[in-house]
């Protein structure tokens, strides 16, 4: 279910090459986010069993002297009529980045995706980057107040049929606006 985020990042990579930003932008792809203890499980709770790639990177960066002002995580950003709410860990660790991204989306007319709503904390890669690497990182994730991740989530029905390029465009253009305004 990381396919949509990868698609947006590939197009962002193309745009950044054609028209570089004043600040540096690093694209990072975390592996093994979903490789954790099943929920529910008959076994005792295993702490920190998810998000293995981001946990590893946060503790063992590709460069020891690596710094970043902030990060933006994309998780399930291609669904039809996606609804992105302000996720609680993002608000705890990087509220000004959430504000900036949502404001940029609103200015582009994408307020129907980047909505004025709050979601609970989601255990995702940004949680460990915030906690372990101390880089403020937000999560743009389609977790809907009424239907959660959707009926297709973690099933074989999570395929191209549920993807809408209008959503991918809204996310990609919002991120490019954020990047070019730095
Ligand atoms: C939890 O529901 C705890 N984490 C969801 C993160 C996730 C899974 N994103 C994609 N698949
Ligand atoms: Zn998943």
Coordinates of N, CA, C and O and ligand atoms in Angstrom, one line a residue:
X1 N 0.8 -1.2 0.0 CA 0.0 0.0 0.0 C 0.8 1.3 0.0 O 0.3 2.4 0.2
X2 N 2.1 1.1 -0.3 CA 3.0 2.3 -0.4 C 3.1 2.7 -1.8 O 3.8 3.7 -2.1
X3 N 2.4 2.1 -2.7 CA 2.6 2.4 -4.2 C 2.3 3.8 -4.5 O 2.9 4.4 -5.4
X4 N 1.2 4.3 -3.9 CA 0.8 5.7 -4.3 C 1.8 6.7 -3.9 O 2.1 7.6 -4.6
X5 N 2.4 6.5 -2.7 CA 3.5 7.5 -2.3 C 4.7 7.4 -3.2 O 5.3 8.4 -3.5
X6 N 5.0 6.2 -3.6 CA 6.2 6.1 -4.5 C 5.9 6.8 -5.8 O 6.7 7.5 -6.4
X7 N 4.6 6.6 -6.3 CA 4.3 7.3 -7.6 C 4.4 8.8 -7.5 O 5.0 9.4 -8.4
X8 N 3.9 9.4 -6.4 CA 4.0 10.8 -6.2 C 5.5 11.2 -6.1 O 5.9 12.2 -6.7
X9 N 6.3 10.5 -5.4 CA 7.7 10.8 -5.3 C 8.5 10.7 -6.6 O 9.4 11.5 -6.8
X10 N 8.1 9.8 -7.4 CA 8.8 9.7 -8.7 C 8.5 10.9 -9.6 O 9.4 11.4 -10.3
X11 N 7.2 11.4 -9.5 CA 6.9 12.6 -10.3 C 7.6 13.8 -9.7 O 8.0 14.7 -10.4
X12 N 7.7 13.9 -8.4 CA 8.3 15.0 -7.7 C 9.8 15.0 -8.1 O 10.4 16.0 -8.3
X13 N 10.4 13.8 -8.2 CA 11.8 13.7 -8.6 C 12.0 14.3 -10.0 O 13.0 15.0 -10.2
X14 N 11.1 13.9 -10.9 CA 11.2 14.5 -12.2 C 11.1 16.0 -12.2 O 11.9 16.7 -12.9
X15 N 10.1 16.5 -11.5 CA 9.9 18.0 -11.4 C 11.1 18.7 -10.8 O 11.5 19.8 -11.3
X16 N 11.7 18.1 -9.8 CA 12.8 18.8 -9.1 C 14.0 18.8 -10.0 O 14.9 19.7 -9.9
X17 N 14.2 17.8 -10.8 CA 15.3 17.8 -11.7 C 15.1 18.8 -12.8 O 16.1 19.6 -13.1
X18 N 13.9 18.9 -13.3 CA 13.6 19.9 -14.4 C 13.7 21.3 -13.8 O 14.2 22.3 -14.5
X19 N 13.4 21.5 -12.5 CA 13.3 22.9 -11.9 C 13.8 22.8 -10.5 O 12.9 22.6 -9.6
X20 N 15.1 22.8 -10.2 CA 15.6 22.6 -8.8 C 15.0 23.7 -7.9 O 14.7 24.8 -8.2
X21 N 15.0 23.3 -6.6 CA 14.6 24.2 -5.5 C 15.8 24.8 -4.9 O 16.9 24.4 -5.2
X22 N 15.6 25.9 -4.2 CA 16.7 26.6 -3.5 C 17.2 25.7 -2.3 O 18.4 25.7 -2.1
X23 N 16.3 25.0 -1.7 CA 16.8 24.1 -0.6 C 17.0 22.7 -1.2 O 16.4 22.3 -2.2
X24 N 17.8 21.9 -0.5 CA 17.9 20.5 -0.9 C 16.7 19.7 -0.5 O 16.1 19.9 0.5
X25 N 16.3 18.7 -1.3 CA 15.2 17.8 -1.0 C 15.7 16.4 -1.1 O 16.3 16.0 -2.2
X26 N 15.6 15.6 -0.1 CA 16.0 14.2 -0.1 C 14.7 13.4 -0.2 O 13.8 13.6 0.6
X27 N 14.8 12.4 -1.0 CA 13.6 11.4 -1.1 C 14.1 10.1 -0.4 O 15.2 9.6 -0.8
X28 N 13.3 9.6 0.5 CA 13.7 8.4 1.2 C 12.5 7.4 1.2 O 11.4 7.8 1.3
X29 N 12.8 6.2 0.8 CA 11.8 5.1 0.8 C 12.1 4.1 1.9 O 13.1 3.5 1.9
X30 N 11.2 4.1 2.8 CA 11.4 3.2 4.0 C 10.8 1.8 3.6 O 9.6 1.7 3.1
X31 N 11.5 0.8 4.0 CA 11.0 -0.6 3.7 C 10.4 -1.2 5.0 O 10.6 -0.7 6.1
X32 N 9.6 -2.3 4.9 CA 9.2 -3.1 6.0 C 8.3 -2.3 7.0 O 8.4 -2.6 8.2
X33 N 7.6 -1.4 6.6 CA 6.7 -0.6 7.5 C 5.6 -1.5 8.1 O 5.2 -1.4 9.2
X34 N 5.1 -2.4 7.2 CA 4.0 -3.3 7.6 C 4.4 -4.6 8.2 O 3.6 -5.4 8.5
X35 N 5.7 -4.8 8.3 CA 6.2 -6.2 8.7 C 6.2 -6.2 10.2 O 7.3 -6.3 10.9
X36 N 5.0 -6.3 10.8 CA 5.0 -6.3 12.3 C 4.0 -7.4 12.8 O 3.5 -8.1 12.0
X37 N 3.9 -7.4 14.1 CA 3.0 -8.4 14.8 C 1.6 -8.2 14.3 O 1.1 -7.1 14.3
X38 N 0.9 -9.2 13.8 CA -0.5 -9.1 13.4 C -1.3 -8.5 14.5 O -1.1 -8.7 15.7
X39 N -2.3 -7.8 14.1 CA -3.3 -7.2 15.0 C -4.7 -7.7 14.6 O -5.1 -7.4 13.5
X40 N -5.4 -8.4 15.5 CA -5.0 -8.8 16.8 C -4.1 -10.0 16.8 O -4.0 -10.7 15.7
X41 N -3.5 -10.4 17.9 CA -2.6 -11.5 18.0 C -2.8 -12.2 19.3 O -3.1 -11.6 20.3
X42 N -2.6 -13.6 19.2 CA -2.8 -14.4 20.5 C -1.5 -14.3 21.3 O -1.5 -14.8 22.4
X43 N -0.4 -13.7 20.8 CA 0.8 -13.7 21.5 C 1.0 -12.3 22.3 O 0.3 -11.4 22.0
X44 N 1.8 -12.3 23.3 CA 2.0 -11.0 24.0 C 2.4 -9.9 23.1 O 3.1 -10.1 22.1
X45 N 2.0 -8.7 23.5 CA 2.3 -7.5 22.6 C 3.8 -7.4 22.4 O 4.6 -7.4 23.3
X46 N 4.2 -7.2 21.1 CA 5.6 -6.9 20.8 C 5.7 -5.4 20.5 O 5.2 -4.9 19.5
X47 N 6.5 -4.7 21.3 CA 6.7 -3.3 21.1 C 7.6 -3.1 19.9 O 8.5 -3.8 19.6
X48 N 7.3 -2.0 19.1 CA 8.1 -1.6 18.0 C 8.4 -2.7 16.9 O 9.5 -2.8 16.4
X49 N 7.3 -3.4 16.6 CA 7.6 -4.5 15.6 C 7.3 -4.0 14.2 O 7.7 -4.6 13.2
X50 N 6.7 -2.8 14.1 CA 6.4 -2.2 12.8 C 7.5 -1.2 12.4 O 8.3 -0.8 13.2
X51 N 7.4 -0.7 11.2 CA 8.3 0.4 10.7 C 9.8 0.1 10.9 O 10.5 0.9 11.4
X52 N 10.2 -1.1 10.4 CA 11.5 -1.6 10.7 C 12.5 -0.7 9.9 O 13.6 -0.4 10.4
X53 N 12.2 -0.4 8.7 CA 13.2 0.4 7.9 C 13.4 1.8 8.5 O 14.5 2.3 8.5
X54 N 12.3 2.5 8.9 CA 12.5 3.8 9.4 C 13.2 3.8 10.8 O 13.9 4.7 11.2
X55 N 12.9 2.7 11.6 CA 13.6 2.6 12.9 C 15.1 2.4 12.6 O 15.9 3.0 13.3
X56 N 15.4 1.5 11.6 CA 16.8 1.3 11.4 C 17.5 2.6 10.9 O 18.6 2.9 11.4
X57 N 16.9 3.2 9.9 CA 17.5 4.5 9.4 C 17.7 5.5 10.5 O 18.7 6.2 10.5
X58 N 16.7 5.7 11.3 CA 16.7 6.7 12.4 C 17.9 6.5 13.3 O 18.4 7.4 13.9
X59 N 18.2 5.2 13.5 CA 19.4 4.9 14.4 C 20.7 4.8 13.7 O 21.8 4.8 14.3
X60 N 20.6 4.6 12.3 CA 21.9 4.3 11.5 C 21.7 5.1 10.2 O 21.5 4.5 9.2
X61 N 21.9 6.4 10.3 CA 21.7 7.2 9.1 C 22.7 6.9 8.0 O 23.8 6.4 8.3
X62 N 22.3 7.1 6.7 CA 23.2 6.8 5.6 C 24.5 7.7 5.7 O 25.5 7.4 5.1
X63 N 24.4 8.9 6.4 CA 25.5 9.7 6.7 C 25.4 10.1 8.1 O 24.4 10.6 8.6
X64 N 26.5 10.0 8.9 CA 26.5 10.2 10.3 C 26.2 11.7 10.6 O 25.6 12.0 11.6
X65 N 26.6 12.6 9.6 CA 26.3 14.0 9.9 C 25.1 14.5 9.2 O 24.9 15.7 9.0
X66 N 24.1 13.6 8.9 CA 22.9 14.0 8.2 C 22.0 14.9 9.0 O 21.8 14.7 10.2
X67 N 21.6 16.0 8.4 CA 20.6 16.9 9.1 C 19.4 17.2 8.1 O 19.7 17.2 6.9
X68 N 18.3 17.4 8.6 CA 17.1 17.8 7.8 C 16.3 18.7 8.6 O 16.2 18.5 9.8
X69 N 15.7 19.7 8.0 CA 14.8 20.6 8.8 C 13.5 19.9 9.1 O 13.0 20.1 10.2
X70 N 13.0 19.2 8.2 CA 11.7 18.5 8.5 C 11.5 17.4 7.4 O 12.2 17.4 6.4
X71 N 10.5 16.6 7.6 CA 10.2 15.5 6.6 C 8.7 15.4 6.5 O 7.9 15.8 7.3
X72 N 8.3 14.9 5.3 CA 6.8 14.7 5.0 C 6.7 13.2 4.5 O 7.3 12.9 3.5
X73 N 5.9 12.5 5.3 CA 5.7 11.1 4.9 C 4.4 11.0 4.1 O 3.4 11.6 4.4
X74 N 4.5 10.1 3.1 CA 3.3 9.9 2.2 C 2.8 8.4 2.5 O 3.6 7.5 2.3
X75 N 1.6 8.2 2.9 CA 1.1 6.9 3.1 C -0.3 6.8 2.7 O -1.2 7.4 3.2
X76 N -0.5 6.0 1.6 CA -1.8 5.8 1.0 C -2.4 7.2 0.6 O -3.3 7.7 1.2
X77 N -1.8 7.7 -0.5 CA -2.2 9.1 -0.9 C -2.8 9.1 -2.3 O -2.7 10.1 -3.0
X78 N -3.4 7.9 -2.7 CA -3.9 7.9 -4.1 C -5.4 7.5 -4.2 O -5.9 7.4 -5.3
X79 N -6.0 7.3 -3.0 CA -7.4 6.8 -3.1 C -8.4 7.8 -3.6 O -8.2 9.1 -3.5
X80 N -9.5 7.3 -4.2 CA -10.5 8.2 -4.7 C -11.1 9.0 -3.6 O -11.4 8.4 -2.5
X81 N -11.3 10.3 -3.7 CA -11.9 11.1 -2.7 C -11.1 11.0 -1.4 O -11.8 10.9 -0.3
X82 N -9.8 10.9 -1.4 CA -9.0 10.8 -0.2 C -9.3 11.9 0.8 O -9.7 13.0 0.4
X83 N -9.3 11.6 2.1 CA -9.5 12.6 3.1 C -8.2 12.5 4.0 O -8.0 11.6 4.7
X84 N -7.5 13.6 4.0 CA -6.3 13.7 4.9 C -6.7 14.6 6.1 O -7.1 15.8 5.9
X85 N -6.6 14.0 7.3 CA -6.9 14.8 8.5 C -5.5 15.0 9.2 O -4.5 14.3 8.9
X86 N -5.5 16.0 10.1 CA -4.2 16.3 10.8 C -4.0 15.1 11.8 O -4.8 15.0 12.7
X87 N -3.0 14.4 11.6 CA -2.7 13.2 12.4 C -2.0 13.6 13.7 O -1.2 14.5 13.7
X88 N -2.4 12.9 14.8 CA -2.0 13.4 16.1 C -0.5 13.4 16.3 O 0.0 14.4 16.9
X89 N 0.3 12.4 15.9 CA 1.8 12.5 16.1 C 2.4 13.6 15.3 O 3.3 14.3 15.7
X90 N 1.8 13.9 14.1 CA 2.3 15.0 13.3 C 2.1 16.3 14.0 O 2.9 17.2 14.0
X91 N 0.9 16.4 14.7 CA 0.6 17.6 15.4 C 1.4 17.8 16.7 O 1.7 18.9 17.1
X92 N 1.8 16.6 17.3 CA 2.6 16.7 18.5 C 4.0 17.1 18.2 O 4.6 17.9 18.9
X93 N 4.6 16.6 17.1 CA 6.0 16.8 16.8 C 6.3 17.9 15.8 O 7.3 18.5 15.8
X94 N 5.3 18.2 14.9 CA 5.6 19.2 13.8 C 4.4 19.9 13.4 O 4.0 20.0 12.2
X95 N 3.7 20.6 14.3 CA 2.4 21.3 14.0 C 2.6 22.4 12.9 O 1.7 22.5 12.1
X96 N 3.8 23.1 12.9 CA 3.9 24.1 11.9 C 4.0 23.6 10.5 O 3.6 24.2 9.5
X97 N 4.6 22.4 10.4 CA 4.7 21.8 9.1 C 3.3 21.3 8.6 O 2.9 21.5 7.4
X98 N 2.5 20.8 9.5 CA 1.1 20.4 9.1 C 0.4 21.6 8.6 O -0.2 21.6 7.6
X99 N 0.5 22.7 9.4 CA -0.1 24.0 9.1 C 0.3 24.5 7.7 O -0.6 24.8 6.9
X100 N 1.6 24.4 7.4 CA 2.1 24.9 6.2 C 1.6 24.0 5.0 O 1.2 24.6 3.9
X101 N 1.6 22.7 5.2 CA 1.1 21.8 4.1 C -0.4 22.0 3.8 O -0.8 22.2 2.7
X102 N -1.1 22.1 4.9 CA -2.6 22.2 4.7 C -2.9 23.6 4.1 O -3.8 23.7 3.3
X103 N -2.2 24.6 4.5 CA -2.4 26.0 4.0 C -2.1 26.0 2.5 O -2.8 26.5 1.7
X104 N -1.0 25.4 2.1 CA -0.6 25.3 0.7 C -1.6 24.6 -0.1 O -2.0 25.0 -1.2
X105 N -2.1 23.5 0.4 CA -3.2 22.7 -0.3 C -4.4 23.6 -0.5 O -5.0 23.6 -1.6
X106 N -4.8 24.3 0.6 CA -6.0 25.1 0.5 C -5.8 26.2 -0.6 O -6.8 26.5 -1.3
X107 N -4.6 26.8 -0.7 CA -4.4 27.9 -1.6 C -4.5 27.3 -3.1 O -4.8 28.0 -4.0
X108 N -4.2 26.0 -3.2 CA -4.3 25.4 -4.6 C -5.7 24.9 -4.9 O -5.9 24.4 -5.9
X109 N -6.6 25.0 -3.9 CA -8.0 24.5 -4.1 C -8.1 23.0 -3.8 O -9.1 22.4 -4.2
X110 N -7.2 22.5 -3.0 CA -7.3 21.1 -2.6 C -7.8 20.9 -1.2 O -7.5 19.9 -0.5
X111 N -8.5 21.9 -0.7 CA -9.1 21.7 0.7 C -10.1 20.6 0.8 O -10.4 20.2 1.9
X112 N -10.6 20.1 -0.3 CA -11.4 18.9 -0.2 C -10.7 17.6 0.1 O -11.3 16.6 0.5
X113 N -9.4 17.6 -0.1 CA -8.5 16.5 0.3 C -7.9 16.7 1.6 O -7.9 15.9 2.5
X114 N -7.2 17.9 1.8 CA -6.5 18.3 3.0 C -7.6 19.0 3.9 O -7.7 20.2 3.8
X115 N -8.3 18.2 4.7 CA -9.5 18.7 5.3 C -9.2 19.3 6.7 O -8.1 19.0 7.3
X116 N -10.2 20.0 7.2 CA -10.1 20.6 8.5 C -10.7 19.6 9.5 O -11.8 19.7 10.0
X117 N -9.8 18.6 9.8 CA -10.3 17.5 10.7 C -9.0 16.9 11.4 O -7.9 17.1 10.9
X118 N -9.2 16.3 12.5 CA -8.1 15.7 13.3 C -8.3 14.2 13.4 O -9.4 13.7 13.6
X119 N -7.2 13.5 13.3 CA -7.2 12.0 13.4 C -6.3 11.6 14.6 O -5.4 12.4 14.9
X120 N -6.5 10.5 15.1 CA -5.7 10.0 16.2 C -4.3 9.7 15.7 O -4.0 9.7 14.5
X121 N -3.4 9.3 16.7 CA -2.0 9.0 16.3 C -1.9 7.6 15.6 O -2.6 6.7 16.0
X122 N -1.2 7.6 14.5 CA -1.0 6.4 13.7 C 0.4 5.9 13.8 O 1.3 6.7 13.5
X123 N 0.6 4.7 14.2 CA 2.0 4.2 14.2 C 2.5 4.0 12.8 O 2.1 3.1 12.1
X124 N 3.4 4.9 12.4 CA 3.8 4.9 11.0 C 5.3 5.4 11.1 O 5.8 5.8 12.1
X125 N 5.9 5.4 9.9 CA 7.4 5.7 9.9 C 7.7 7.1 10.5 O 8.8 7.2 11.1
X126 N 6.8 8.0 10.4 CA 7.1 9.4 10.9 C 7.3 9.3 12.4 O 8.0 10.1 13.0
X127 N 6.6 8.4 13.1 CA 6.6 8.3 14.5 C 8.1 8.1 15.0 O 8.6 8.7 15.9
X128 N 8.7 7.1 14.3 CA 10.1 6.7 14.7 C 11.1 7.8 14.3 O 12.1 8.0 14.9
X129 N 10.9 8.4 13.1 CA 11.8 9.5 12.7 C 11.7 10.6 13.7 O 12.8 11.2 14.1
X130 N 10.5 10.9 14.2 CA 10.4 12.0 15.2 C 11.1 11.5 16.5 O 11.9 12.3 17.1
X131 N 10.8 10.3 16.9 CA 11.2 9.9 18.2 C 12.7 9.5 18.3 O 13.4 9.9 19.2
X132 N 13.2 8.8 17.3 CA 14.6 8.3 17.3 C 15.5 9.3 16.6 O 16.7 9.4 17.1
X133 N 15.1 9.9 15.5 CA 16.1 10.7 14.8 C 15.9 12.2 15.1 O 16.7 13.0 14.8
X134 N 14.8 12.5 15.8 CA 14.5 13.9 16.2 C 14.5 14.8 15.0 O 14.9 16.0 15.1
X135 N 14.0 14.3 13.9 CA 13.7 15.1 12.7 C 12.1 15.3 12.7 O 11.4 14.3 12.7
X136 N 11.6 16.5 12.8 CA 10.2 16.7 12.7 C 9.6 16.1 11.4 O 10.1 16.5 10.3
X137 N 8.7 15.2 11.5 CA 8.1 14.6 10.3 C 6.6 14.5 10.4 O 6.1 14.0 11.5
X138 N 5.9 14.9 9.4 CA 4.4 14.7 9.4 C 4.0 13.5 8.6 O 4.8 13.1 7.7
X139 N 2.8 13.1 8.7 CA 2.3 12.0 7.9 C 1.1 12.5 7.2 O 0.1 12.9 7.8
X140 N 1.1 12.4 5.9 CA -0.1 12.6 5.1 C -0.6 11.2 4.8 O 0.0 10.4 4.0
X141 N -1.8 10.9 5.4 CA -2.3 9.5 5.3 C -3.8 9.6 5.3 O -4.5 10.4 6.0
X142 N -4.4 8.8 4.4 CA -5.8 8.7 4.1 C -6.5 7.8 5.2 O -6.7 6.7 4.9
X143 N -6.7 8.4 6.3 CA -7.4 7.7 7.4 C -8.6 8.5 7.7 O -8.6 9.6 8.3
X144 N -9.8 8.0 7.3 CA -11.0 8.7 7.4 C -11.7 8.6 8.7 O -11.8 7.5 9.2
X145 N -12.3 9.7 9.2 CA -13.0 9.7 10.4 C -14.1 8.6 10.5 O -14.2 8.0 11.5
X146 N -14.8 8.4 9.4 CA -15.9 7.4 9.4 C -15.5 6.0 9.0 O -15.9 5.0 9.7
X147 N -14.6 5.9 8.0 CA -14.3 4.5 7.4 C -12.9 4.1 7.6 O -12.5 3.0 7.1
X148 N -12.1 4.8 8.4 CA -10.7 4.4 8.6 C -9.9 4.3 7.3 O -10.0 5.1 6.4
X149 N -9.2 3.2 7.2 CA -8.3 3.0 6.0 C -9.1 2.4 4.8 O -8.6 2.3 3.7
X150 N -10.4 2.1 5.0 CA -11.2 1.6 3.8 C -11.3 0.1 3.8 O -10.4 -0.6 4.3
X151 N -12.3 -0.4 3.1 CA -12.5 -1.9 3.1 C -11.5 -2.6 2.3 O -11.2 -3.8 2.5
X152 N -10.8 -1.9 1.3 CA -9.8 -2.5 0.5 C -8.4 -2.7 1.2 O -7.6 -3.4 0.7
X153 N -8.3 -2.0 2.3 CA -7.0 -1.9 3.0 C -6.5 -3.3 3.4 O -7.2 -4.1 4.0
X154 N -5.2 -3.6 3.0 CA -4.6 -4.9 3.3 C -5.4 -6.1 2.7 O -5.4 -7.2 3.3
X155 N -6.0 -5.8 1.6 CA -6.7 -6.9 0.8 C -6.2 -6.9 -0.6 O -5.6 -5.9 -1.0
X156 N -6.5 -7.9 -1.4 CA -6.2 -7.9 -2.8 C -7.0 -6.9 -3.6 O -6.7 -6.6 -4.8
X157 N -8.0 -6.3 -3.0 CA -8.8 -5.2 -3.6 C -8.1 -3.9 -3.6 O -8.6 -2.9 -4.1
X158 N -6.9 -3.8 -2.9 CA -6.2 -2.6 -2.9 C -5.3 -2.6 -4.2 O -4.2 -3.0 -4.2
X159 N -6.0 -2.2 -5.3 CA -5.4 -2.3 -6.6 C -5.7 -0.9 -7.3 O -6.2 0.0 -6.8
X160 N -5.3 -0.9 -8.6 CA -5.4 0.4 -9.4 C -6.8 0.9 -9.4 O -7.0 2.1 -9.6
X161 N -7.8 0.0 -9.3 CA -9.2 0.5 -9.3 C -9.6 1.5 -8.3 O -10.5 2.3 -8.5
X162 N -8.9 1.5 -7.1 CA -9.3 2.4 -6.1 C -8.4 3.7 -6.1 O -8.6 4.6 -5.3
X163 N -7.5 3.7 -7.1 CA -6.6 4.9 -7.2 C -7.2 5.9 -8.2 O -7.8 5.6 -9.2
X164 N -7.1 7.2 -7.8 CA -7.6 8.3 -8.6 C -6.5 9.3 -8.9 O -5.9 9.8 -7.9
X165 N -6.2 9.5 -10.1 CA -5.0 10.4 -10.4 C -5.2 11.8 -9.9 O -4.3 12.6 -9.7
X166 N -6.5 12.2 -9.7 CA -6.8 13.5 -9.2 C -6.2 13.7 -7.8 O -5.7 14.7 -7.4
X167 N -6.3 12.6 -7.0 CA -5.7 12.6 -5.7 C -4.2 12.7 -5.7 O -3.6 13.5 -5.0
X168 N -3.6 11.9 -6.6 CA -2.1 11.9 -6.7 C -1.6 13.3 -7.1 O -0.6 13.8 -6.6
X169 N -2.4 13.9 -8.0 CA -2.0 15.3 -8.5 C -2.2 16.3 -7.3 O -1.3 17.2 -7.2
X170 N -3.2 16.2 -6.6 CA -3.4 17.1 -5.4 C -2.3 17.1 -4.5 O -1.7 18.1 -4.0
X171 N -1.8 15.8 -4.2 CA -0.7 15.6 -3.2 C 0.6 16.1 -3.8 O 1.3 16.9 -3.2
X172 N 0.8 15.7 -5.0 CA 2.1 16.1 -5.7 C 2.2 17.6 -5.8 O 3.3 18.2 -5.5
X173 N 1.2 18.3 -6.3 CA 1.2 19.7 -6.5 C 1.4 20.5 -5.1 O 2.1 21.4 -5.1
X174 N 0.7 19.9 -4.1 CA 0.8 20.6 -2.8 C 2.3 20.5 -2.3 O 2.8 21.5 -1.8
X175 N 2.9 19.3 -2.5 CA 4.3 19.2 -2.0 C 5.2 20.0 -2.8 O 6.2 20.6 -2.2
X176 N 5.0 20.1 -4.1 CA 5.9 21.0 -4.9 C 5.8 22.4 -4.5 O 6.8 23.2 -4.4
X177 N 4.6 22.8 -4.2 CA 4.4 24.2 -3.7 C 5.1 24.4 -2.4 O 5.8 25.5 -2.3
X178 N 5.0 23.5 -1.5 CA 5.8 23.6 -0.3 C 7.3 23.7 -0.5 O 8.0 24.5 0.0
X179 N 7.8 22.8 -1.4 CA 9.2 22.8 -1.7 C 9.7 24.1 -2.4 O 10.7 24.6 -2.0
X180 N 8.9 24.6 -3.3 CA 9.4 25.8 -4.1 C 9.2 27.0 -3.2 O 9.8 28.1 -3.5
X181 N 8.4 27.0 -2.2 CA 8.2 28.2 -1.3 C 9.2 28.2 -0.2 O 9.2 29.2 0.6
X182 N 10.2 27.3 -0.1 CA 11.1 27.3 1.0 C 12.2 28.3 0.7 O 12.6 28.6 -0.4
Ligands
LIG1 C1 -1.7 1.3 12.3 O1 -2.9 1.2 12.0 C2 -1.2 1.1 13.7 N1 -0.7 1.6 11.4 C3 -1.1 1.8 10.0 C4 0.1 2.2 9.3 C5 0.0 1.6 7.9 C6 -0.2 0.3 7.6 N2 0.1 2.3 6.8 C7 -0.1 1.5 5.8 N3 -0.3 0.3 6.2
LIG2 ZN1 -0.3 -1.4 5.2

